[in-house]
Every structure is written in structure tokens, then in C-alpha cells.
Coordinates of C-alpha atoms and ligand atoms in Angstrom, one line a residue:
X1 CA -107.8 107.6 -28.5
X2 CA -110.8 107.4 -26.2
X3 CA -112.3 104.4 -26.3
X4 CA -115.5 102.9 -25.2
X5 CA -115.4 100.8 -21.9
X6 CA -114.8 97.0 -22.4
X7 CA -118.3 95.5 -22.0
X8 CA -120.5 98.2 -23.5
X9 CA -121.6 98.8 -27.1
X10 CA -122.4 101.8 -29.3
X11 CA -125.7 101.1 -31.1
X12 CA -125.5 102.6 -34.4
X13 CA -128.1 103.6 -36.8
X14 CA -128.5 100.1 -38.3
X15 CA -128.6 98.3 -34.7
X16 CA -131.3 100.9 -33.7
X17 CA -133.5 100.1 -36.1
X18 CA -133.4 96.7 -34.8
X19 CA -133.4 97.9 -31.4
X20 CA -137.0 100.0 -32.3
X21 CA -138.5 97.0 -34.0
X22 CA -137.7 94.8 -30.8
X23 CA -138.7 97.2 -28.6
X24 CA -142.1 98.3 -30.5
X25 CA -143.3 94.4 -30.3
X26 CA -141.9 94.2 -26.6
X27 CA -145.1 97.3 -25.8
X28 CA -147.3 96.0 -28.1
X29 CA -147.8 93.0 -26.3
X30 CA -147.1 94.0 -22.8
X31 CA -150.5 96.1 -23.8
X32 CA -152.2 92.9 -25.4
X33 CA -151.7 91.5 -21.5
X34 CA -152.6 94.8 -19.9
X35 CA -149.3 95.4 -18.2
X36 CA -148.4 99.5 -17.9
X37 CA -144.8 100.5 -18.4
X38 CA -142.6 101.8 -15.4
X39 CA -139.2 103.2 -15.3
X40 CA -136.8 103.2 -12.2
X41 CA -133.2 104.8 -11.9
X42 CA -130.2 103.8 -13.0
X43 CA -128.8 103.3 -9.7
X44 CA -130.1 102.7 -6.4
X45 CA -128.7 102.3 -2.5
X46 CA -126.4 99.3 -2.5
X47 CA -128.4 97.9 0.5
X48 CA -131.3 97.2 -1.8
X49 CA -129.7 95.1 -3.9
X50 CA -127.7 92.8 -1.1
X51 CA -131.1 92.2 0.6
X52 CA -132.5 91.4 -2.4
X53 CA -130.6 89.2 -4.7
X54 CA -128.5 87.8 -1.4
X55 CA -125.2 88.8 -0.5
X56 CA -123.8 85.2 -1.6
X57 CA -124.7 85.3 -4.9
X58 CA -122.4 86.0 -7.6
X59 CA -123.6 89.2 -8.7
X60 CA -124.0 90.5 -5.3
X61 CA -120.2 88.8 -4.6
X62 CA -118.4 89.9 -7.5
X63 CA -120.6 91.8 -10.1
X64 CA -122.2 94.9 -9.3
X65 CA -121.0 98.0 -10.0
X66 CA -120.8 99.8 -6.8
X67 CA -119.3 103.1 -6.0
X68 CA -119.6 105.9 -2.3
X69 CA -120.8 109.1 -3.5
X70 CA -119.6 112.5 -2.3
X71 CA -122.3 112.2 0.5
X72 CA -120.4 108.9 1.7
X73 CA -123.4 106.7 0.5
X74 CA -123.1 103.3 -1.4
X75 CA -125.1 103.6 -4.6
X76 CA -124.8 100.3 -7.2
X77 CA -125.7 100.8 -10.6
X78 CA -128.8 98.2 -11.0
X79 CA -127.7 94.7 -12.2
X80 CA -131.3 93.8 -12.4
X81 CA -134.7 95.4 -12.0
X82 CA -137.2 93.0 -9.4
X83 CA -134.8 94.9 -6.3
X84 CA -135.6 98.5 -8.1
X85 CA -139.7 97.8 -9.3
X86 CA -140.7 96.2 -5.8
X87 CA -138.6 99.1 -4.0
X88 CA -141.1 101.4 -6.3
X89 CA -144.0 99.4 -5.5
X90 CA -143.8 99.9 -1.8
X91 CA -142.8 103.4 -1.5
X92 CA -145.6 104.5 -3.9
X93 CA -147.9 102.4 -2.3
X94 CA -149.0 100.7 -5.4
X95 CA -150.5 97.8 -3.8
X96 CA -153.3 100.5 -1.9
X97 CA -153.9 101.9 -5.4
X98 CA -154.8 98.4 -7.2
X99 CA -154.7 94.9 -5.7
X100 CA -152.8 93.3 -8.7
X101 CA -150.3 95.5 -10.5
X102 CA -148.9 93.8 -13.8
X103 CA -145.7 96.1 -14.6
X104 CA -143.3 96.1 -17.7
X105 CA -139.8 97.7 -18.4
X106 CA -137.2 98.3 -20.8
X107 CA -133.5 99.1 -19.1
X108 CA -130.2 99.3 -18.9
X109 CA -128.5 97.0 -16.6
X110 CA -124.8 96.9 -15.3
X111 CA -122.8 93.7 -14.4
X112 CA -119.1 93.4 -14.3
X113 CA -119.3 90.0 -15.5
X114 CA -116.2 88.9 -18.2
X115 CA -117.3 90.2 -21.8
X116 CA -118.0 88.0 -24.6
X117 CA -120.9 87.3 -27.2
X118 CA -123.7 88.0 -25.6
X119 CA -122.2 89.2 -22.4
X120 CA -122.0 92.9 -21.7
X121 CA -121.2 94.7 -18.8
X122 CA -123.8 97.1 -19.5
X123 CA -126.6 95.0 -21.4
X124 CA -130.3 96.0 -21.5
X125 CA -133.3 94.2 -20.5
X126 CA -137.0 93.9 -20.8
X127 CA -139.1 92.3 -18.2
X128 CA -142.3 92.8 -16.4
X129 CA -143.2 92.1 -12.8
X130 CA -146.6 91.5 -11.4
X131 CA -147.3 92.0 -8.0
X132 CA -150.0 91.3 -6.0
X133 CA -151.4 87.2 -7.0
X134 CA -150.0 84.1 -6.2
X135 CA -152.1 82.6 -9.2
X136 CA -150.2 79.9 -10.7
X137 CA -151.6 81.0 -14.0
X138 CA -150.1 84.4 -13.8
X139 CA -146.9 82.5 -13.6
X140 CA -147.9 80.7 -16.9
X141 CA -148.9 84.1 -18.2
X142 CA -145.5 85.2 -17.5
X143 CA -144.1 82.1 -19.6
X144 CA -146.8 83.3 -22.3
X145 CA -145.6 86.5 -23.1
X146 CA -141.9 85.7 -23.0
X147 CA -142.5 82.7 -25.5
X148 CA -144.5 85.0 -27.7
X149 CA -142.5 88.0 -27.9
X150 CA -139.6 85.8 -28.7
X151 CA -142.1 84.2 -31.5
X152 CA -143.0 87.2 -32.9
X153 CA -139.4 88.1 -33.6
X154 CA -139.4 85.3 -35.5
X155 CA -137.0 82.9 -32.8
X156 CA -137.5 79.2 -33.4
X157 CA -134.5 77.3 -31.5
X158 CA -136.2 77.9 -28.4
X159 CA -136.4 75.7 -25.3
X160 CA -138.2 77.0 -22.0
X161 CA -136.8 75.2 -19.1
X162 CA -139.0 75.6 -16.0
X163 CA -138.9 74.2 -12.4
X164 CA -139.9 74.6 -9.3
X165 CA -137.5 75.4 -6.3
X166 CA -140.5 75.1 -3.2
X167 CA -141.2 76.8 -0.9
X168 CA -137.9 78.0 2.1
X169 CA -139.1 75.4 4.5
X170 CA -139.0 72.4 1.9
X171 CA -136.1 74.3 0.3
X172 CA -133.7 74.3 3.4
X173 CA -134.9 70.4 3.9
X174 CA -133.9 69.5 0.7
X175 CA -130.5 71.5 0.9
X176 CA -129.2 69.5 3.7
X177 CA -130.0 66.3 1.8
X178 CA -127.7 67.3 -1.3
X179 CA -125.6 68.5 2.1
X180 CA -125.1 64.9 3.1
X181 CA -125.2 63.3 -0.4
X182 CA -122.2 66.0 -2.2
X183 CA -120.3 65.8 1.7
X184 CA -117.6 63.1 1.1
X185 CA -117.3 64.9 -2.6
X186 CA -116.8 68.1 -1.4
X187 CA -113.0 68.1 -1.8
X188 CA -113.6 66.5 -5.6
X189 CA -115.8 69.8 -6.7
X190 CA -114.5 72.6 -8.0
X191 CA -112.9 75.3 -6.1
X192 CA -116.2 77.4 -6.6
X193 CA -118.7 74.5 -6.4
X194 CA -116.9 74.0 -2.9
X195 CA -117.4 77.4 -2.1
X196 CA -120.9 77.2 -2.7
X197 CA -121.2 74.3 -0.8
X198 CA -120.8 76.4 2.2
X199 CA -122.8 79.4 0.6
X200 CA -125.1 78.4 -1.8
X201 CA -125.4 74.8 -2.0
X202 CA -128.1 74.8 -5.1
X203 CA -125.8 76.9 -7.6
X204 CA -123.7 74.3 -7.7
X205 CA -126.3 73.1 -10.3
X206 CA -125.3 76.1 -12.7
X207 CA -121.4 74.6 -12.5
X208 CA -119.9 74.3 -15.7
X209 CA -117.2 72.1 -14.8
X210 CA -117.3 68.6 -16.4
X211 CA -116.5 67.3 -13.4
X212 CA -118.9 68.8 -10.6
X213 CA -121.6 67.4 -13.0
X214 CA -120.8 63.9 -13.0
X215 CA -120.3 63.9 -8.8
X216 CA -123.9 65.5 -9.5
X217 CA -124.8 62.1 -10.7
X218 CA -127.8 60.6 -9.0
X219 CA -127.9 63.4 -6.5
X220 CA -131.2 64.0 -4.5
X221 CA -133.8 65.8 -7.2
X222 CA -135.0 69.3 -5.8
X223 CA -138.5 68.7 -7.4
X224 CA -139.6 65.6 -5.8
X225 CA -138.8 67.4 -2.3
X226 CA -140.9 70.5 -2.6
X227 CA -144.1 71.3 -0.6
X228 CA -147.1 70.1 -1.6
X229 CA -148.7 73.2 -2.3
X230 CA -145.7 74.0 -4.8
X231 CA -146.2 70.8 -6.2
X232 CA -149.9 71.5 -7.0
X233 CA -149.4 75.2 -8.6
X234 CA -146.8 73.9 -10.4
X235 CA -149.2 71.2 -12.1
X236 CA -151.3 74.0 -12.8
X237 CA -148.5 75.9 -14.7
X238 CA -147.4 73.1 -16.7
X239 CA -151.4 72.5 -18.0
X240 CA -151.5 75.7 -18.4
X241 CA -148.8 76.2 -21.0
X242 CA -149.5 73.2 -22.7
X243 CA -152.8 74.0 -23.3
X244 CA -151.8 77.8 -24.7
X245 CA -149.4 75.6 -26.9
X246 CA -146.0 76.5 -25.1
X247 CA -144.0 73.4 -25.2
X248 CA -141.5 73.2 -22.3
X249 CA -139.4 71.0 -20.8
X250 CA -139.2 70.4 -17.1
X251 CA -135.3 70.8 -15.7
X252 CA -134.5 70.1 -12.1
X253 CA -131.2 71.9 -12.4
X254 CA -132.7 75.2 -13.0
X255 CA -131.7 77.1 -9.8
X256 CA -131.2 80.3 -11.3
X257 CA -128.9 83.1 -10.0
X258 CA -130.5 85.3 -7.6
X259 CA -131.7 84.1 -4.2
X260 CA -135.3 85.9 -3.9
X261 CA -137.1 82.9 -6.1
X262 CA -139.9 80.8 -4.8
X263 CA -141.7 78.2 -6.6
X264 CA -141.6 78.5 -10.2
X265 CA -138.5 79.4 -12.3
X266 CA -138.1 79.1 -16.0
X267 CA -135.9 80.0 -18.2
X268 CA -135.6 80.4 -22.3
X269 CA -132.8 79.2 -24.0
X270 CA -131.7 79.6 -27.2
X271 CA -129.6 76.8 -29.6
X272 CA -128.1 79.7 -31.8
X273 CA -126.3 82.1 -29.2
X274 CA -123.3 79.6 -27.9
X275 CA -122.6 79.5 -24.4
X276 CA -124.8 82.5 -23.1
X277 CA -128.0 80.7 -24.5
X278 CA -130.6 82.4 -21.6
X279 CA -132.6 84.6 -23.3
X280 CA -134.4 85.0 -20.6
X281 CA -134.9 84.1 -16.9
X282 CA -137.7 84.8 -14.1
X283 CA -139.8 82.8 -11.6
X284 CA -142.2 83.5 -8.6
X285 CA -140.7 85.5 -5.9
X286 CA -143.7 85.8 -3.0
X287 CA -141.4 86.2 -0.1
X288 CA -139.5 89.5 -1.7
X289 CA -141.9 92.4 -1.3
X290 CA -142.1 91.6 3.1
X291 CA -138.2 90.9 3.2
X292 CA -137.8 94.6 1.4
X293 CA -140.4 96.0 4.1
X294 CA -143.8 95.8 2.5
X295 CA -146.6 94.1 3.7
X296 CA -147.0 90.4 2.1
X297 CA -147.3 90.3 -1.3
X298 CA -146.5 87.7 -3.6
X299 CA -145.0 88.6 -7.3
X300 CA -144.1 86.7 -10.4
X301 CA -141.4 87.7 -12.9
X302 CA -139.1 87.6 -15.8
X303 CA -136.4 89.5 -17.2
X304 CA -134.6 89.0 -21.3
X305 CA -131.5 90.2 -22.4
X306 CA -131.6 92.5 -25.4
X307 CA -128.5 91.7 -26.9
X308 CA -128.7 88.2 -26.7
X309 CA -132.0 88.4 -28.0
X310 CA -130.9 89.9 -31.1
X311 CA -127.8 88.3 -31.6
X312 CA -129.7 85.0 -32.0
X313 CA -132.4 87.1 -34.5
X314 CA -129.1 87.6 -36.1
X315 CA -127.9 84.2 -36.3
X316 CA -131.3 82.7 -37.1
X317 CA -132.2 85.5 -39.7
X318 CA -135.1 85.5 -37.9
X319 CA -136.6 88.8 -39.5
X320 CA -135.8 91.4 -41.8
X321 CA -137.2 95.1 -41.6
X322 CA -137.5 97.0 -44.7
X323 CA -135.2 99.7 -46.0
X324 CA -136.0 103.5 -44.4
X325 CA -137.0 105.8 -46.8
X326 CA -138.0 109.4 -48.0
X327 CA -140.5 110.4 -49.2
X328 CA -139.1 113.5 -51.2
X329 CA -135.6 114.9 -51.9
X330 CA -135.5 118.5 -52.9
X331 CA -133.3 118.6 -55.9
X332 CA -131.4 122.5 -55.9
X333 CA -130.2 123.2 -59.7
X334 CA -129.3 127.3 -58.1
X335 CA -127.2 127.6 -54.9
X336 CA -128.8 131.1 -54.3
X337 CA -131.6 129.3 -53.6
X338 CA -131.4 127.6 -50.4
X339 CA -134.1 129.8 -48.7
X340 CA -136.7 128.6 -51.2
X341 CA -135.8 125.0 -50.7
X342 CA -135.4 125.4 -47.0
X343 CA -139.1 127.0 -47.1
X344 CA -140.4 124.1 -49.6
X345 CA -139.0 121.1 -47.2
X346 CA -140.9 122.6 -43.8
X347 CA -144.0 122.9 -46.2
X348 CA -143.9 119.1 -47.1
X349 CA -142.4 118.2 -43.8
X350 CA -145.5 119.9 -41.7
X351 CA -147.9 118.4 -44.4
X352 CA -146.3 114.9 -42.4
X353 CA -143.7 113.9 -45.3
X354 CA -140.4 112.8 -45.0
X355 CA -138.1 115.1 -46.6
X356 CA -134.2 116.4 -47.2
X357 CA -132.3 118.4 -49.1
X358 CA -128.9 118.9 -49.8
X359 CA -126.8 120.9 -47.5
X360 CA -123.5 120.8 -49.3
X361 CA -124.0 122.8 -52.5
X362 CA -123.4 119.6 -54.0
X363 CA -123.4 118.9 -58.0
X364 CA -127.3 118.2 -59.4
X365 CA -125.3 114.2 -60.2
X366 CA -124.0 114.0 -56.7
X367 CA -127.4 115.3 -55.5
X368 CA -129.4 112.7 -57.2
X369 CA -126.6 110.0 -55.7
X370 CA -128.1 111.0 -52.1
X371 CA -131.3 111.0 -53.1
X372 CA -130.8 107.3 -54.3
X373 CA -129.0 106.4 -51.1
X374 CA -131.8 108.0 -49.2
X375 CA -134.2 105.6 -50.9
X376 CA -136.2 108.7 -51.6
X377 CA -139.6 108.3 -53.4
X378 CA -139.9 111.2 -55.2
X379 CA -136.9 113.8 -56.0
X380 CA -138.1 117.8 -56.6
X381 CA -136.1 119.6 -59.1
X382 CA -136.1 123.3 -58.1
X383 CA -134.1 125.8 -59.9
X384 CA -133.2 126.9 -63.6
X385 CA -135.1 128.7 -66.2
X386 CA -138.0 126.4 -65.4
X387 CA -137.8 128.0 -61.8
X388 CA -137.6 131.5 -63.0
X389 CA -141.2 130.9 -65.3
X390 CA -142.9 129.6 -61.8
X391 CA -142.5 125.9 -62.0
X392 CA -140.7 123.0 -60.6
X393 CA -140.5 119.1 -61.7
X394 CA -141.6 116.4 -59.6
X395 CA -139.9 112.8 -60.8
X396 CA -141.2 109.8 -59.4
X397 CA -138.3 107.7 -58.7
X398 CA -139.7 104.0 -59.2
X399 CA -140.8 104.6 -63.0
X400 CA -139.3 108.1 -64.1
X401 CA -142.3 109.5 -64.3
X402 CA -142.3 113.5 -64.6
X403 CA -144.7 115.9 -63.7
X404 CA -144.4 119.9 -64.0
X405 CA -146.1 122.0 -61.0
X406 CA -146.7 125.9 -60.4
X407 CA -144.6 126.6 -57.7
X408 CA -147.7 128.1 -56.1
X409 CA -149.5 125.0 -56.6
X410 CA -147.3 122.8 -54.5
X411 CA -150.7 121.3 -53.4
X412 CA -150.2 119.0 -56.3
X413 CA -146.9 118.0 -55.1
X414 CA -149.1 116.7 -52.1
X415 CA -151.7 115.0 -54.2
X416 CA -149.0 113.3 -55.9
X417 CA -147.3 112.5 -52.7
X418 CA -150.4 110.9 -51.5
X419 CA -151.1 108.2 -53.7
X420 CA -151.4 104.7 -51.9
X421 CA -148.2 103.2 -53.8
X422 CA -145.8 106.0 -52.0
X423 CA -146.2 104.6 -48.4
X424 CA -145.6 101.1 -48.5
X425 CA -143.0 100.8 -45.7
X426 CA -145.4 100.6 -42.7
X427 CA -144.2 103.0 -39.9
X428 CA -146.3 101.4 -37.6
X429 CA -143.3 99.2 -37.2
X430 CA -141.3 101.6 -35.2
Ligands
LIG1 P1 -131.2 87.1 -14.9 O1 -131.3 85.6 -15.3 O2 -130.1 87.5 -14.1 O3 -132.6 87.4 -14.2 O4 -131.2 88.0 -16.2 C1 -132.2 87.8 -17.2 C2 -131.6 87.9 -18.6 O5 -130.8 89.0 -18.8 C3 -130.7 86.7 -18.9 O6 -131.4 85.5 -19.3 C4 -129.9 87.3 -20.1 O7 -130.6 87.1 -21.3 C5 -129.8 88.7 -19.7 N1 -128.4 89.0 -19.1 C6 -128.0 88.8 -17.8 N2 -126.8 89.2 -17.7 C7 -126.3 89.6 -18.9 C8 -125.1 90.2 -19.3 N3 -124.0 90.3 -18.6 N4 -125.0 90.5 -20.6 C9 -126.1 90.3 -21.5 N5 -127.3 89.9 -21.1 C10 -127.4 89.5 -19.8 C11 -132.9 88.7 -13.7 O8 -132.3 89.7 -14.0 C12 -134.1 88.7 -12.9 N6 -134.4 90.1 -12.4 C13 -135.3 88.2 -13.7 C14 -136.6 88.3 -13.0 C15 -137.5 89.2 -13.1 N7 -137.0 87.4 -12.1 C16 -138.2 87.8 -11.6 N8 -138.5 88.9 -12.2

């Protein structure tokens, strides 16, 4: 048997309904904060992506998803979307068109990263860039928005993490000092910490070995070495987010994974996922849009992981949606007539109503079985002598409640239909 590729996931009926909800707060409040929704393709030249997140990082190294088309050109299905919205923003232009543009998605991503709970090779994300501001409050704003969404899925073992990594210059300075201090402990660190040594000094922060922590011990601390200016916008963040109520805590050690940050990073992390706790991840990125060819712009982002996201939902119980629902099930007591019913169900469906019927000439018990499991709100009887004399018998399901209609005079049907009590599930949810 065929089976699905280790790393992705089916989403069934019952995860999608979760999935809508998720995603139907996620646009709601991109809108409250006036950010407009754009959408990239799935996979891009390989290039963009190297420049971008840096060749010696590990997704770059060992994750991506990268295959040479018939043409003989090296396309990567996108790990992430910063590369893919600021290759958008400069071919479009986008910065000509409006000086600050606050952009949101919702995406597949692909990373060939070892599966486990709430690690996928193909995963989804939502995120939003904003290009165009260097404001330190837009990268509060950013903060904002992630907290809240998370919030209004009802998330409560939450812990945003933020830092600042500085500017390059201040950056560089700083790496040569944990350089000279992790030098005669280089051949005590793991063999990947000692590969990063070389490559990527800073990630060594993100090691999960025991032991590469504790030679981390007293090491230099990236935050008191950053620029001044960092320094000062990342005051400002901090007031800001305590003064919209966002309680954070500051952690030097948050280097993130991707090599296009400047100055602020945060992350939120969950206490209910186990070891992939990120929910999400994003920082300030003001050198990205010039190093990808466009003129200077600075930009501010943050990307969540679906799945993880509602794995912890799952975990904390964090919300419950109510059951779906119909709001009428035709009842057939005659098999010859399917046309009638067929005709009655388009009425009631065009009239905006939810509505089925059973296509399996089942018994009038097993009927009323589907109708149950359908949740449906009122069942139709159609059929019988009653049918033959011009009427049909609408049963509200809550109370038993029967009521006998003209079949011409289905305009009852919609009266009754109509009454406030029917439509308590709110479909605004989806
Ligand atoms: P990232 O930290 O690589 O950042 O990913 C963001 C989030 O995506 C993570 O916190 C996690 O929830 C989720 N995620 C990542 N990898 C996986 C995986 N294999 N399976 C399931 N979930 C995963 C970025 O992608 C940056 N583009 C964020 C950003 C936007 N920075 C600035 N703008």
C-alpha cells in the first residue's frame, strides 16, 4: 500500500475544522493591525534561499528540499517565507507603491528535518512581514499580534523570549570574543558545536548537548556587546510590550536559526509541546531586502508553526468548537421519489440552508440514524399517503415538535426554519 511520505500529515475532517478556526482568528486579526494577505509559490530558485537564510545554516546545510528541473535549474521547495515575500516585494516594486507594507501569510513549508511531535517535514506556517520601518514599535507590534493570536486560541503556557543580536559590526566584535573565550574548549564541544565554531559561532547557543552548555558557562553575553543604537530600540521594545501587557522574558541565548536577523529576535515557547516548544520565531531583519538586490529597506518579522500550535491547543484543551450541524434532513418514505427530494433540497439549499438527503435508498430508521449523526435540526418527512394528499411533515428535532405543510407552501418550511433558536452555532467562526 501507498503510503503517505514520513513527515507529512493528512488533515482530516475533524483536524480541518480546527485548522479553519485557527486560521479564521489568524485573518481576523492580521486585519485588526491592517496587514493584507499575500501568497508566494511553493518553490523558488535555490539561490534565493542560500543568500538568504546563509549557506551555513542548518537548513540551508542539511534541510531543504532541493531538486534540478528538466530545464537544469535548482528549484527548493520553500523552508520558510521572509526569502519568498522580500523576493516578491522587490520584483513588484512594492516599496514604490506604499512606503510601509505590513504583509501576512498562511503556507506550506518543507524541511527535511527528523519527524517527531511537532516536527513535520512539510509543516505550515503563518507569519506576516512588514517592510519598509525600522520603528522599534513595529517590532513590538510584531510581538503583539503573535502573543494575541496565540491568546485568543486560548494558549496560556506561554513564554516570549526576546533578544537582541546588534547590529553586523558589533555582531562580528562580539563573535571573536566568544572566539577567544570557547578557543581552548573547542576540542571539549560537541562535534557540531565544533563545527559551528568555524561556521557559525552563535548557534552554538541553540546546542542541546549537556555538555556544550556548561563550557557555555560564564561566556561573554551577546547583549551587553551590541551597538548602542540596538541597545536603545531595544529599550523601546521592551516598554513597549510591557505597557500593552505582554510579559516577556529577556534571553541572551536566543540566536535563532537563520542568518538574515538584526536586532531584535523573539521567540514564543510553549510548556505543553515537549521538546519542539517554538511556536513561533521572528526578529528584525534590515539588512535582507539590499543583500537580495533591493534598495535599503529595513523589515521586521515572525513566522508560527501550525501544527505545533495546535498540538499544544490540544494538550492544553485550550478551546472547543461546537458540533457542525444541518439544518434540514429530507426524510424519503418512497424511493420513486428522489427527483422531488432532489428538487426540495436545492430549494432550501438556495434559500441559504444547510441541507441533505439520503442517497442510499436507505430504510426511513436508518435515515433518521443519519439525520441524528448529521446533528440535523429539523428532519422533512416526504412521501406516503400524506405525500399523495399534497403535504409533508416537518419535525423539529430538539422537542418533537410536528408540523404538517402543503407541499406548495414550502415557504412555511422556511418560516419555521428561520426562527432565532435554529442557528445557534455561529458560522462566523469559520
Ligand atoms: P523559524 O524559527 O525557522 O523561523 O520557524 C518559525 C516556526 O515554524 C517555528 O517556531 C515552529 O513553530 C515552526 N516550524 C519550523 N520548523 C518546523 C518543522 N519542521 N515542523 C513543524 N513546525 C516547524 C522562520 O521560518 C522565519 N522565516 C521567521 C521570520 C519571519 N523571521 C522574520 N520573519
Amino acid at each position: 500500500m501507498i503510503k503517505a511520505i514520513k513527515g507529512t500529515k493528512d488533515l482530516l475532517p475533524d483536524d480541518v475544522k480546527n485548522w479553519k478556526y485557527l486560521e479564521h482568528n489568524v485573518r481576523n486579526i492580521f486585519r485588526d493591525f491592517n496587514y493584507k494577505e499575500i501568497r508566494t509559490p511553493i518553490f523558488e530558485e535555490t539561490l534565493l534561499f542560500e543568500r538568504s537564510i546563509g549557506e551555513a545554516t542548518d537548513i540551508v546545510g542539511k534541510e531543504m528540499y532541493t531538486f534540478t528541473d528538466r530545464g537544469g535549474t535548482s528549484l527548493t521547495l520553500k523552508p520558510e517565507m521572509t526569502a519568498s515575500v522580500v523576493r516578491a516585494f522587490i520584483e513588484h516594486s512594492l516599496g514604490n507603491l506604499q512606503s510601509l507594507n505590513k504583509l501576512f501569510y498562511i503556507s506550506p513549508m518543507f524541511r527535511q528535518e527528523r519527524p517527531q511531535a511537532g516536527r513535520l517535514r512539510q509543516f505550515h506556517q503563518f507569519g506576516a512581514e512588514a517592510l519598509g520601518s525600522a520603528s522599534p514599535f513595529l517590532d513590538a507590534e510584531m510581538i503583539q499580534i503573535a502573543f494575541h493570536i496565540l491568546k485568543k486560541l486560548g494558549l496560556n503556557d506561554l513564554t516570549v523570549k526576546i533578544n537582541s543580536l546588534g547590529v553586523p559590526a558589533s555582531r562580528e566584535l562580539y563573535k571573536e570574543k566568544l572566539k577567544s573565550f570557547l578557543s581552548d574548549k573547542k576540542e571539549l564541544l560537541s562535534e557540531d558545536s565544533r563545527k559551528r565554531f568555524d561556521t557559525n559561532i552563535l548557534r552554538i547557543f541553540d546546542s542541546k548537548v549537556d555538555a556544550d552548555q556548561h563550557l557555555l558557562k560564564g561566556a561573554p553575553i551577546l547583549l551587553e556587546h551590541i551597538d548602542d543604537e540596538s541597545r536603545n530600540d531595544f529599550d523601546i521594545v521592551m516598554k513597549a510590550l510591557a505597557k500593552a501587557g505582554i510579559p516577556f522574558e529577556l534571553d541572551p541565548k536566543l540566536v535563532r536559526g537563520l542568518d538574515y536577523y538584526t536586532k531584535t529576535t523573539f521567540e514564543i515557547v510553549s510548556g505543553k509541546v515537549g521538546s519542539q516548544s517554538a511556536l513561533c520565531g521572528g526578529g528584525r531583519y534590515d539588512l535582507l531586502v539590499e543583500e537580495l538586490g533591493g534598495k535599503p529597506t529595513p523589515g521586521v518579522g515572525f513566522a508560527a508553526g501550525i501544527e505545533r500550535i495546535l498540538l499544544a491547543c490540544e494538550n492544553e484543551k485550550s478551546f472547543t468548537l461546537p458540533d457542525d450541524f444541518l439544518d434540514l434532513f429530507i426524510v424519503k418514505l418512497d424511493k420513486e421519489l428522489s427527483s422531488v427530494i432532489f428538487d426540495t433540497a436545492s430549494y432550501f439549499r438556495k434559500e441559504g440552508f444547510t441541507v441533505d438527503f439520503d442517497y442510499l435508498d436507505r430504510s426511513v430508521k436508518a435515515q433518521m440514524r443519519e439525520a441524528n449523526k448529521c446533528n440535523a435540526k429539523f428532519v422533512l418527512f416526504i412521501g406516503g399517503d400524506e405525500h399523495k394528499s399534497g403535504y409533508c411533515n416537518l419535525k423539529k428535532m430538539s422537542n418533537g415538535d410536528q408540523l404538517q405543510v402543503p407541499v406548495a407552501q414550502m415557504d412555511q418550511i422556511l418560516q419555521a426554519l428561520n426562527t432565532p433558536d435554529l442557528l445557534q452555532n455561529d458560522r462566523s467562526l469559520y
